[in-house]
mmCIF file of C-alpha atoms and ligand atoms in Angstrom:
data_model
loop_
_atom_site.group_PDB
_atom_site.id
_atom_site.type_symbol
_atom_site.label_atom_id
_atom_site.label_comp_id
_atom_site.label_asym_id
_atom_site.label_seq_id
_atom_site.Cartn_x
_atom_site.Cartn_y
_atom_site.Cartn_z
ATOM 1 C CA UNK A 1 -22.581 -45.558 -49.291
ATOM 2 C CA UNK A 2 -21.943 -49.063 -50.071
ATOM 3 C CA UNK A 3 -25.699 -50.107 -51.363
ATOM 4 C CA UNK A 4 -25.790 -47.164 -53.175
ATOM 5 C CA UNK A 5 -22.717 -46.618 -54.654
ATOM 6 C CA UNK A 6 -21.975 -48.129 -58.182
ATOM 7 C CA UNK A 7 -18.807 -50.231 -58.549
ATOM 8 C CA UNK A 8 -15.879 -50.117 -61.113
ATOM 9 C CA UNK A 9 -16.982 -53.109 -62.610
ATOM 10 C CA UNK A 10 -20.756 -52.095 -63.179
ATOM 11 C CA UNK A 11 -19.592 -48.640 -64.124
ATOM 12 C CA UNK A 12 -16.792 -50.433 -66.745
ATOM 13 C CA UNK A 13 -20.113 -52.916 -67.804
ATOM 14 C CA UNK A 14 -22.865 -50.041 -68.182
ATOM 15 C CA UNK A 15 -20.258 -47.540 -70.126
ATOM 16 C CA UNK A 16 -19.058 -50.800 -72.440
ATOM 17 C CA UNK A 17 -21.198 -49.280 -75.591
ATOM 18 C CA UNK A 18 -18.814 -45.807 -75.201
ATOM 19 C CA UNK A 19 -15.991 -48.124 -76.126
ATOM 20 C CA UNK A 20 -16.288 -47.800 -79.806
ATOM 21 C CA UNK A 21 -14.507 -50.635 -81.978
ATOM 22 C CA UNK A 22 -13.756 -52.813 -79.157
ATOM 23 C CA UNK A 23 -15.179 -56.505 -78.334
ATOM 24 C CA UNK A 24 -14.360 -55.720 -74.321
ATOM 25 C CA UNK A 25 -10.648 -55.767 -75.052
ATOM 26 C CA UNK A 26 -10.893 -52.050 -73.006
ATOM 27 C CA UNK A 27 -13.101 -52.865 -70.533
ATOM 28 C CA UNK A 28 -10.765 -55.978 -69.527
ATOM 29 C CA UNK A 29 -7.700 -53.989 -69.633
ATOM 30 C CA UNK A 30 -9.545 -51.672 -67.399
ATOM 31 C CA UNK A 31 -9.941 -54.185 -65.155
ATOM 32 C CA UNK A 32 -6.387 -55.312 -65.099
ATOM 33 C CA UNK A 33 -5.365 -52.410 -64.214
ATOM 34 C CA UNK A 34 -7.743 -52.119 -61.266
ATOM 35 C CA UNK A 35 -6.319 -55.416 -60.304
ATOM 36 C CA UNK A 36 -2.917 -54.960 -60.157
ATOM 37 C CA UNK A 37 -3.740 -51.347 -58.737
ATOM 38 C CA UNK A 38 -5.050 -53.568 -55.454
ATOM 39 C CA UNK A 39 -1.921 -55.412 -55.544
ATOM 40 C CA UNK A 40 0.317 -52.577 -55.488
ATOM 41 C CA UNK A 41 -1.414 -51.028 -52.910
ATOM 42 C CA UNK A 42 -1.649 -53.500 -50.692
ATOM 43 C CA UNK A 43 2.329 -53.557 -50.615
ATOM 44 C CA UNK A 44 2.475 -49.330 -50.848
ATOM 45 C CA UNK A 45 0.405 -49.532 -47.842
ATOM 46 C CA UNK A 46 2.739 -51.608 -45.685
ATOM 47 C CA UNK A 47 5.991 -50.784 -47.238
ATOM 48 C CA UNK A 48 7.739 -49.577 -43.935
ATOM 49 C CA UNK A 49 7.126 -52.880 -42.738
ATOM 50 C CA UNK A 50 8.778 -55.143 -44.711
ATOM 51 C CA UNK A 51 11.992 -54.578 -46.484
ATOM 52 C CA UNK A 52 10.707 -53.347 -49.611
ATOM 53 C CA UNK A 53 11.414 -49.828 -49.190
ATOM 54 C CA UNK A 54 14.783 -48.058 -50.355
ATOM 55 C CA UNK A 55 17.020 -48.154 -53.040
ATOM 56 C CA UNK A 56 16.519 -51.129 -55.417
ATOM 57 C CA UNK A 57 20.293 -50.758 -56.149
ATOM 58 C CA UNK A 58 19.825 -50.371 -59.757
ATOM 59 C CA UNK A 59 19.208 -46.831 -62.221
ATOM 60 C CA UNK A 60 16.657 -46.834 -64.714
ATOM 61 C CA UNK A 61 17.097 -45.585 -68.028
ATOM 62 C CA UNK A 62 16.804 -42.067 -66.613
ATOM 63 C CA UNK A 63 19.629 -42.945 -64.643
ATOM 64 C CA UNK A 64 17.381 -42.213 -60.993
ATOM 65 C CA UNK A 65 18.120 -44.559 -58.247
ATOM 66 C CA UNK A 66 15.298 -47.629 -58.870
ATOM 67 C CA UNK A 67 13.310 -47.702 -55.725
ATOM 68 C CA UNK A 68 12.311 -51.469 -54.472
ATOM 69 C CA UNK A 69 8.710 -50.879 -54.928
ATOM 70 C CA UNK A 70 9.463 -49.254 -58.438
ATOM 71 C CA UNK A 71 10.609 -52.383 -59.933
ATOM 72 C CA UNK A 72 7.907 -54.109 -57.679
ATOM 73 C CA UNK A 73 4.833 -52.220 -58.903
ATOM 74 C CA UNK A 74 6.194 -52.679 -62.415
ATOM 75 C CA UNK A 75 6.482 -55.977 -62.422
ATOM 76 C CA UNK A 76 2.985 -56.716 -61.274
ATOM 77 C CA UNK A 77 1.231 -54.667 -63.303
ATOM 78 C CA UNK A 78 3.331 -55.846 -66.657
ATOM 79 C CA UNK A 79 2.916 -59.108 -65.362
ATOM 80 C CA UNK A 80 -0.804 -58.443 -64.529
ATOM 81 C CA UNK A 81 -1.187 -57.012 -68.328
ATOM 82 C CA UNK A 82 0.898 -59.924 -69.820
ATOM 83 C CA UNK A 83 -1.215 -62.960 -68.094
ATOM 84 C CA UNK A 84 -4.530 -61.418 -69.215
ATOM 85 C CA UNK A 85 -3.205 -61.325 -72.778
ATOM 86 C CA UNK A 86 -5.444 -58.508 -73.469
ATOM 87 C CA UNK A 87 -2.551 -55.952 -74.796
ATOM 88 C CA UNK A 88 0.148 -56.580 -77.583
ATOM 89 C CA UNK A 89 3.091 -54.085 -76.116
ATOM 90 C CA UNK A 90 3.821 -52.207 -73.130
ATOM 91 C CA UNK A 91 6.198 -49.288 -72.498
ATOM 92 C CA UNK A 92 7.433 -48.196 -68.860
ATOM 93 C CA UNK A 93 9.446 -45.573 -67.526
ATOM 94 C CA UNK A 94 11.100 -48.538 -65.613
ATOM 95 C CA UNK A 95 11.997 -50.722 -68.973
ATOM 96 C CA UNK A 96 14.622 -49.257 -71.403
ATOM 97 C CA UNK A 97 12.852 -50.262 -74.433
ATOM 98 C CA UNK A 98 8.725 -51.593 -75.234
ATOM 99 C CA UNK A 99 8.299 -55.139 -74.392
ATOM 100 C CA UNK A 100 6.423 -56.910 -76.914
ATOM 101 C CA UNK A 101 3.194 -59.196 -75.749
ATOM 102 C CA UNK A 102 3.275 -62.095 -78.256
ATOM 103 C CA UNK A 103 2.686 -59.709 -80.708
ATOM 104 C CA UNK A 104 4.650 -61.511 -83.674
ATOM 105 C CA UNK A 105 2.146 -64.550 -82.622
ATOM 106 C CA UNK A 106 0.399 -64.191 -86.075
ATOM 107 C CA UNK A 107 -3.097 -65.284 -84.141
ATOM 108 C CA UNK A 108 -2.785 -62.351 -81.561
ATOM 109 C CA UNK A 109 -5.413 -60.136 -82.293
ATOM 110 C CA UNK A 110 -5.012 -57.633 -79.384
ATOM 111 C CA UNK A 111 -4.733 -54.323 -80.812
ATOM 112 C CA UNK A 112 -3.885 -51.940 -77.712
ATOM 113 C CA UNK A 113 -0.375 -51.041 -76.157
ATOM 114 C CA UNK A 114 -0.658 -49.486 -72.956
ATOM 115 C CA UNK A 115 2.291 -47.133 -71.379
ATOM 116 C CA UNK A 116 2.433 -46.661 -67.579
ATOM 117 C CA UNK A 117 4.720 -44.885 -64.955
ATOM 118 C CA UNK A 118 4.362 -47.857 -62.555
ATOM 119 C CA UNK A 119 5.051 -45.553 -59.307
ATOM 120 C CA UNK A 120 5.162 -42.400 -60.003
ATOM 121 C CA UNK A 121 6.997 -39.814 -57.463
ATOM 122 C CA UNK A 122 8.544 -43.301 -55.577
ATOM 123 C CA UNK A 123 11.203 -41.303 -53.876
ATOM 124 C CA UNK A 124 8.365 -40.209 -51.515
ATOM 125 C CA UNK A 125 7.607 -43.730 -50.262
ATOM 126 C CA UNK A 126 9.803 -43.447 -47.741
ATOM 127 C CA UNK A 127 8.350 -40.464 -46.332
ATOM 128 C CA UNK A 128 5.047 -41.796 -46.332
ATOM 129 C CA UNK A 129 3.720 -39.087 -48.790
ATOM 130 C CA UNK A 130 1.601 -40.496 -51.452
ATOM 131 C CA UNK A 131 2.493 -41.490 -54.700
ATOM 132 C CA UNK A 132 0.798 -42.794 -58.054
ATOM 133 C CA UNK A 133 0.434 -45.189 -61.321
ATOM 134 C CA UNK A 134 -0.318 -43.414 -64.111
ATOM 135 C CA UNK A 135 -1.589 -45.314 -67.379
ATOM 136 C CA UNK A 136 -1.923 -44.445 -70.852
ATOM 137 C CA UNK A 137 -3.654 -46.472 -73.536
ATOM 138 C CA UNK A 138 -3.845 -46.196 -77.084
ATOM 139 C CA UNK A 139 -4.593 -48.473 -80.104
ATOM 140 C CA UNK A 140 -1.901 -50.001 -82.208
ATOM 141 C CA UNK A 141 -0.812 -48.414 -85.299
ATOM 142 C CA UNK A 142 0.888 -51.525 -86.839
ATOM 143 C CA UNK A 143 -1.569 -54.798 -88.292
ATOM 144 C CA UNK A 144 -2.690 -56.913 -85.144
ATOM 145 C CA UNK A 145 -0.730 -60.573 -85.762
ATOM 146 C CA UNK A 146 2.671 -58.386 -86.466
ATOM 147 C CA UNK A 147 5.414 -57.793 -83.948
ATOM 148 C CA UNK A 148 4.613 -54.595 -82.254
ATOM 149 C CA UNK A 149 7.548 -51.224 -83.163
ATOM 150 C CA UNK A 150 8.122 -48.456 -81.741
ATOM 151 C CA UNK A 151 5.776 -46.523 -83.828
ATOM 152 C CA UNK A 152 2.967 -48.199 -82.172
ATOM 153 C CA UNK A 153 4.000 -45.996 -79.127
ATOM 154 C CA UNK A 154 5.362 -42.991 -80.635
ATOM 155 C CA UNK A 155 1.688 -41.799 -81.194
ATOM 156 C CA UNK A 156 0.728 -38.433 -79.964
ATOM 157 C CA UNK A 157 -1.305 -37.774 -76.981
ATOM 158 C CA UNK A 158 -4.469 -36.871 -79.172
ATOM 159 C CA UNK A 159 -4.362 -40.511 -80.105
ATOM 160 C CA UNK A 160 -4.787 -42.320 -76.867
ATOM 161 C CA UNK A 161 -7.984 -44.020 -76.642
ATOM 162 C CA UNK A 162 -7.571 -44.175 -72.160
ATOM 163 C CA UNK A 163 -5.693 -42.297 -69.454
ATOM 164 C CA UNK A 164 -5.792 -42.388 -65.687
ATOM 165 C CA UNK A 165 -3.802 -42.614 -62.360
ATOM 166 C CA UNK A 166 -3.926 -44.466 -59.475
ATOM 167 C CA UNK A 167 -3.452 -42.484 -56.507
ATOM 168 C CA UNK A 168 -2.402 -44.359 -53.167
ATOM 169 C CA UNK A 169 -3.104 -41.996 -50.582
ATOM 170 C CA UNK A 170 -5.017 -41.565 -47.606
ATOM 171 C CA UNK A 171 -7.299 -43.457 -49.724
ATOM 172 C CA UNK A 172 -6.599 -45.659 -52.725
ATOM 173 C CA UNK A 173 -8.230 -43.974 -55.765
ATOM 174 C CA UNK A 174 -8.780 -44.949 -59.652
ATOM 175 C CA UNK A 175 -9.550 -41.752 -62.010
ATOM 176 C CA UNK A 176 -9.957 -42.294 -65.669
ATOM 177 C CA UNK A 177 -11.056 -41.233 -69.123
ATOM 178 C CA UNK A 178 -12.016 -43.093 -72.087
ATOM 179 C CA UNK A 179 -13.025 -39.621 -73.990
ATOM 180 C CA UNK A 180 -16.320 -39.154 -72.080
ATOM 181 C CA UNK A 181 -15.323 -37.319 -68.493
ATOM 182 C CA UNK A 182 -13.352 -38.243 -65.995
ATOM 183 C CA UNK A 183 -14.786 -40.403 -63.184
ATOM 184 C CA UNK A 184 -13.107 -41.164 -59.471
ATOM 185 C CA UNK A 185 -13.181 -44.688 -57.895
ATOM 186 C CA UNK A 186 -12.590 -45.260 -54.433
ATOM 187 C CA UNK A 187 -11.230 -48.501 -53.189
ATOM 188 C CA UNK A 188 -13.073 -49.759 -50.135
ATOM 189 C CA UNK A 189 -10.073 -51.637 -48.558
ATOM 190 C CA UNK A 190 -12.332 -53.411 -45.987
ATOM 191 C CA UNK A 191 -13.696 -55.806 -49.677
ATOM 192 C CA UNK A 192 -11.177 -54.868 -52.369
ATOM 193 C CA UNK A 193 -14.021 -52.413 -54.471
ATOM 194 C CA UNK A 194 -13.790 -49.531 -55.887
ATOM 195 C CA UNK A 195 -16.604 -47.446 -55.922
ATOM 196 C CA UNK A 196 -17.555 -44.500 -58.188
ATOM 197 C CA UNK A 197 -17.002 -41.526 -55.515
ATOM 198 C CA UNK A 198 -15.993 -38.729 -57.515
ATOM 199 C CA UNK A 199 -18.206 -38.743 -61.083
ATOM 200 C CA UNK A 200 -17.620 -36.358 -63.914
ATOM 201 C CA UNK A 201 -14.506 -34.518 -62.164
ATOM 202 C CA UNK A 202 -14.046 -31.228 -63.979
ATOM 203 C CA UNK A 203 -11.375 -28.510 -63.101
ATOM 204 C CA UNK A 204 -12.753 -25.472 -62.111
ATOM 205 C CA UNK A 205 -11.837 -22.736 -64.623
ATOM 206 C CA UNK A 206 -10.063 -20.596 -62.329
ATOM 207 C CA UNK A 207 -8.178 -21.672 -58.881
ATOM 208 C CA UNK A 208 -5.987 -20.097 -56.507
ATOM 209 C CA UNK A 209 -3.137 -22.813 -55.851
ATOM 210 C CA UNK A 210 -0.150 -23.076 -57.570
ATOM 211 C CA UNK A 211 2.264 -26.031 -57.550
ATOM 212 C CA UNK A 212 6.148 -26.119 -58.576
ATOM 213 C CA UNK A 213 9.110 -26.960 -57.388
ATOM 214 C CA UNK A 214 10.696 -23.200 -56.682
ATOM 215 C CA UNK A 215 14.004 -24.506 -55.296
ATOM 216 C CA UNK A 216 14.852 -23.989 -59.229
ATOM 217 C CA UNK A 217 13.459 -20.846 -59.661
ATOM 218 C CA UNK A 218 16.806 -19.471 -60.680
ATOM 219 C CA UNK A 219 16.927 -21.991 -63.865
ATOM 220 C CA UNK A 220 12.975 -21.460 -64.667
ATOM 221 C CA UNK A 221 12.786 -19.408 -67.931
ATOM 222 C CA UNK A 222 11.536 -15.970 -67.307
ATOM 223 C CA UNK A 223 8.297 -15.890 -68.501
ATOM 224 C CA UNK A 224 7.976 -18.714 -65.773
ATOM 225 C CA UNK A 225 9.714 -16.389 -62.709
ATOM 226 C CA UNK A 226 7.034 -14.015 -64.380
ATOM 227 C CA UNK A 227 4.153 -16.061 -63.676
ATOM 228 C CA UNK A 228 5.353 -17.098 -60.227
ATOM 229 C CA UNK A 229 5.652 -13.147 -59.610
ATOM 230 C CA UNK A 230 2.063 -12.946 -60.874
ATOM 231 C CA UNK A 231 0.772 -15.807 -58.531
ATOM 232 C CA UNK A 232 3.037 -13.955 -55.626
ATOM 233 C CA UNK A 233 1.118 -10.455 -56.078
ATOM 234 C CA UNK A 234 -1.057 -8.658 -53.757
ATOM 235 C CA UNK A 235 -4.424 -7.937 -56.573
ATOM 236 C CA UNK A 236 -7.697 -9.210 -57.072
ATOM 237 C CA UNK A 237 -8.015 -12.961 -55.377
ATOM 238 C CA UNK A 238 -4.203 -13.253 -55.054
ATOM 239 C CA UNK A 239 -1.886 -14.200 -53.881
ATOM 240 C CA UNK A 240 -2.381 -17.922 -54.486
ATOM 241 C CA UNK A 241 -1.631 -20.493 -52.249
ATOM 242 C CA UNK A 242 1.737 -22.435 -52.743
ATOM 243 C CA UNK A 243 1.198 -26.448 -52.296
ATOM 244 C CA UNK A 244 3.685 -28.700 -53.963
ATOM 245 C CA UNK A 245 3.624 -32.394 -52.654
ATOM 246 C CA UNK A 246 6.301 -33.747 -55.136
ATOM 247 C CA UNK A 247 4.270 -36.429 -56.337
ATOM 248 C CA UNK A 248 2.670 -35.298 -59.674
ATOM 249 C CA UNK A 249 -0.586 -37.906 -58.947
ATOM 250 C CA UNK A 250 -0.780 -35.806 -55.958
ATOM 251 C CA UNK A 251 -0.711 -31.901 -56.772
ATOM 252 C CA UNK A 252 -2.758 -33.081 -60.196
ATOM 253 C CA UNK A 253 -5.618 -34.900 -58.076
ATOM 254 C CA UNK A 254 -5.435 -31.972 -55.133
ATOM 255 C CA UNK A 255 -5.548 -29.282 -58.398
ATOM 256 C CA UNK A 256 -8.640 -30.717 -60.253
ATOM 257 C CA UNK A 257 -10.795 -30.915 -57.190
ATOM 258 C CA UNK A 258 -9.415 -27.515 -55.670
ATOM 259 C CA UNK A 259 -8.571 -25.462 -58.738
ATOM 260 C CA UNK A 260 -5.140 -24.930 -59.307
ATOM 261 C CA UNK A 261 -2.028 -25.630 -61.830
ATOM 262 C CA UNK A 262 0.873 -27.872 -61.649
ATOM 263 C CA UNK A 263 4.188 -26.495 -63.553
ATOM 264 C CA UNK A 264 7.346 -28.095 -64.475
ATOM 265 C CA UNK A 265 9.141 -26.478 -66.761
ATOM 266 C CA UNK A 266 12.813 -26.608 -68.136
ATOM 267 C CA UNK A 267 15.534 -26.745 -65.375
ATOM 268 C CA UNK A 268 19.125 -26.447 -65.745
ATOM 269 C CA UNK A 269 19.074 -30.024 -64.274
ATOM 270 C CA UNK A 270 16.244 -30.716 -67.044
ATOM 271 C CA UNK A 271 16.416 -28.276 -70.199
ATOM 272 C CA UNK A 272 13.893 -30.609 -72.060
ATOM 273 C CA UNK A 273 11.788 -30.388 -68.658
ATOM 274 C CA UNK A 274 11.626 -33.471 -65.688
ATOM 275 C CA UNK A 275 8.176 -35.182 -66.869
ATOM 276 C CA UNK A 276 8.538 -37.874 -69.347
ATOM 277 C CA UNK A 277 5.706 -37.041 -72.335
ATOM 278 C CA UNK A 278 4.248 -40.233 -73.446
ATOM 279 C CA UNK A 279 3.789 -42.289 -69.832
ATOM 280 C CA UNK A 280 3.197 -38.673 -67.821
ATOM 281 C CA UNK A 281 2.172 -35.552 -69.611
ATOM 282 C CA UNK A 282 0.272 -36.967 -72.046
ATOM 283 C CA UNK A 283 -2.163 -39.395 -69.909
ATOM 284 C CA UNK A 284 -2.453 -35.790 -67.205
ATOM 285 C CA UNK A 285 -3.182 -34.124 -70.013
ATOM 286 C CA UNK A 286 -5.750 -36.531 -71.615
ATOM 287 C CA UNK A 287 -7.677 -36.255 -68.171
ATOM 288 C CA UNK A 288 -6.905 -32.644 -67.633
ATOM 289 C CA UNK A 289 -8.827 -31.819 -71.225
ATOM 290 C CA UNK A 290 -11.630 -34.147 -70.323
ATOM 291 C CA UNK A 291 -12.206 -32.409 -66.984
ATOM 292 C CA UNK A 292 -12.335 -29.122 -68.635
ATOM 293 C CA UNK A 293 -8.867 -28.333 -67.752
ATOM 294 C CA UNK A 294 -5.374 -27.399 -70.323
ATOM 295 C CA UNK A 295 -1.780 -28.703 -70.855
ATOM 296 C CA UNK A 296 0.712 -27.351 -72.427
ATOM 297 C CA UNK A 297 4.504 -27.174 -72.595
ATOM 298 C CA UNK A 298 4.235 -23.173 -72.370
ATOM 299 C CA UNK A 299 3.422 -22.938 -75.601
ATOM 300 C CA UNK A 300 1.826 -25.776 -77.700
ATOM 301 C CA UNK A 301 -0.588 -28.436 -76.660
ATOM 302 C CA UNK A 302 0.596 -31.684 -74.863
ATOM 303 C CA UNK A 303 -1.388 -33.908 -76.709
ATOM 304 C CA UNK A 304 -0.620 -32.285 -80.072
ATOM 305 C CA UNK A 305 3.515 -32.742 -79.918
ATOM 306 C CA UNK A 306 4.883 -35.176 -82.080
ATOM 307 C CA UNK A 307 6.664 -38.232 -80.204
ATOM 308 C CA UNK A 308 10.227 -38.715 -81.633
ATOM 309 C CA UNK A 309 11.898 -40.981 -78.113
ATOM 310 C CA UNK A 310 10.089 -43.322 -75.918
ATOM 311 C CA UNK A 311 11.317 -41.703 -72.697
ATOM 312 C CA UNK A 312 11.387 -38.123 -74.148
ATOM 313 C CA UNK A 313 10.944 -35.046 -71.320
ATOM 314 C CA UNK A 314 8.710 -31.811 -72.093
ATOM 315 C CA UNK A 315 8.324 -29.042 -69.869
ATOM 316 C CA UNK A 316 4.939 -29.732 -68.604
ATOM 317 C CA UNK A 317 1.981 -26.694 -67.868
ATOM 318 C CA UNK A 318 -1.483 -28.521 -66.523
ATOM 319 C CA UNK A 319 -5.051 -27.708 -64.529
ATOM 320 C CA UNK A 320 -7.764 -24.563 -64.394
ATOM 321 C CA UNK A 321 -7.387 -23.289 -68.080
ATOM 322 C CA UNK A 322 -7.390 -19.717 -67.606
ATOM 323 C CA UNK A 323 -4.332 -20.341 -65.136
ATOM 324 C CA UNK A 324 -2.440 -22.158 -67.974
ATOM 325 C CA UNK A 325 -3.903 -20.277 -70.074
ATOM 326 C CA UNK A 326 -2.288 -16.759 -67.922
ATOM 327 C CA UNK A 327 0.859 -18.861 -67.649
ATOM 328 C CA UNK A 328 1.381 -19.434 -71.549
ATOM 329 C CA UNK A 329 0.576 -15.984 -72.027
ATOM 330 C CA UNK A 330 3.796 -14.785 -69.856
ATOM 331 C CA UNK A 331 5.616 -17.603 -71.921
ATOM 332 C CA UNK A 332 4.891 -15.528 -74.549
ATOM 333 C CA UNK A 333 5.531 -12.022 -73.235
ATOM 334 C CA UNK A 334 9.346 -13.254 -72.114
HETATM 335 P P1 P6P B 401 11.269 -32.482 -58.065
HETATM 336 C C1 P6P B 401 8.445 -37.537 -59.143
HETATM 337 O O1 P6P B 401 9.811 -37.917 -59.298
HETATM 338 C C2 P6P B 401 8.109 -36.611 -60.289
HETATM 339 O O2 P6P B 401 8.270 -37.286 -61.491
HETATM 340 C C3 P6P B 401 6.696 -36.065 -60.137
HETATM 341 O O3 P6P B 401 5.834 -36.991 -59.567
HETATM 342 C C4 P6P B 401 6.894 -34.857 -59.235
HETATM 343 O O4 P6P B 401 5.912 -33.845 -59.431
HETATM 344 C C5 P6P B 401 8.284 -34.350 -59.658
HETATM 345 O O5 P6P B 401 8.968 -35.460 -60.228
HETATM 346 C C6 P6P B 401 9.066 -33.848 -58.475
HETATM 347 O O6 P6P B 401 10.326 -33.416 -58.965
HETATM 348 O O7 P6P B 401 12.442 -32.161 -58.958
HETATM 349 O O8 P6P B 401 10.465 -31.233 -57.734
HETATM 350 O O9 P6P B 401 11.597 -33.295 -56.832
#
């Protein structure tokens, strides 16, 4: 595996051309995030050892309990992104508002904002379930050498010029998209490289897995409890099978290399939906396209809904397109 195998970094070097308009600025954020991806999963990996586990004592802007190794992996990769002075603003789901990257430094020419969920589905840590980074990456909107706003992040999905995840799992895994497939990079812990393991990672068009939360069936809207019904019945190749992990990274990565969908729409706890749009739904959804999967909200396009809040919620439909696609479709009958 390991002569053969091509690396991140020769995979990020021989696809450098793909990058249109960029002198390497991608390929080096790339590689930031790879870094700080090792870093935070060398402390994910032995967090019930040392007392970084647990409640941070704190509430983000959602107002969820801050997990230690939230604020932890979200300091290390903004302060991974900040010391490579690569990007000129950075939005988290763990930061109230963007933080700006010496952007009103009139000589700063970097001209991408990147948005992240640092640690996605962190209340699992403590279970020792697996849980996930997810990165999006677009290009500013606003002239390079001028303080970043809020616009620069406000851009919709269709825009972004990178997505991917980190998954730390039974193995630590990099999957990304810079608009030409999705490729899978598998850390080999034993030397601290990634290796290309999964290339071009495509959702099949059909699967038999569904995955959602249906504790709150009773608040889904019915064209939802209709498609759960649908997934339930005895005809054809159903029933499905039921997996839900509670780590989005998770049921996304099992979906696109089993088949399946992932589905969280509006609860009574959530009207507007759980997922946050710009640093969730629309990275998934920027992969999900490029591996010949859908997302929706139920019934428009992820990546084509206007922005209006940094932290905004949608109700999120994603994986095998004619399951989304049979999923909209009761959306539409209800
Ligand atoms: P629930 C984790 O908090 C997360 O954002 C996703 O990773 C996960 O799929 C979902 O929320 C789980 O939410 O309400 O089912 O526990």
């Amino acid at each position: 595996m390991l002569g053969k195998a091509k690396t991140l970094g020769e995979f990020i070097i021989e696809n450098q051309s793909a990058f249109k308009y960029t002198s390497g600025e991608l390929s080096r954020l790339i590689n930031s995030i790879r870094l700080a991806a090792k870093v935070v999963n060398h402390d994910v990996n032995k967090a019930g050892l040392v007392d970084i586990i647990g409640a941070h004592g704190d509430k983000n802007i959602q107002g969820e309990d801050q997990q230690k190794l939230d604020v932890y992996a979200n300091d290390i990769f903004i302060q991974t992104l900040k010391n490579r002075n690569i990007v000129c603003g950075i939005a988290s789901e763990e930061e109230d508002d963007f933080i700006s990257i010496n952007s009103q430094d009139e000589n700063n020419q970097n001209k991408y904002v990147v948005l992240i969920d640092p640690l996605d589905g962190s209340s699992n840590i403590d279970v020792n379930v697996s849980v996930g980074t997810i990165f999006s990456i677009y290009r500013r909107v606003t002239p390079v050498g001028t303080p970043v706003t809020i616009e620069d992040f406000l851009q919709k999905g269709e825009a972004q010029v990178a997505a991917g995840y980190v998954i730390y799992g039974t193995s630590t895994m990099i999957v990304y998209t810079t608009g030409h497939g999705v490729n899978g990079f598998t850390l080999n812990p034993a030397i601290g490289t990634f290796y290309l393991s999964h290339p071009d990672m495509q959702f099949s068009e059909d699967g038999q897995i569904y995955s959602v939360n249906e504790g709150n069936y009773v608040h889904f809207p019915q064209g939802i409890k209709n498609y759960i019904k649908y997934c339930q019945m005895e005809e054809g190749n159903r029933p499905y099978t039921s997996r839900y992990i509670g780590s989005l990274v998770s049921d996304f990565h099992r979906n696109m290399i089993k088949g399946g969908i992932y589905i969280y729409p509006q609860t009574a706890k959530d009207p507007n939906g759980k997922l946050r749009l710009l640093y969730e739904c629309n990275p998934m959804a920027f992969i999900a396209e490029q591996a010949n999967g859908k997302a929706s909200d139920g019934f428009n396009r992820i990546m084509d809904i206007e922005p209006t809040e940094l932290h905004q919620r949608v109700p999120f439909i994603c994986g095998s397109k004619n399951m989304v696609e049979k999923a909209e479709e009761f959306m539409r009958q209800q």
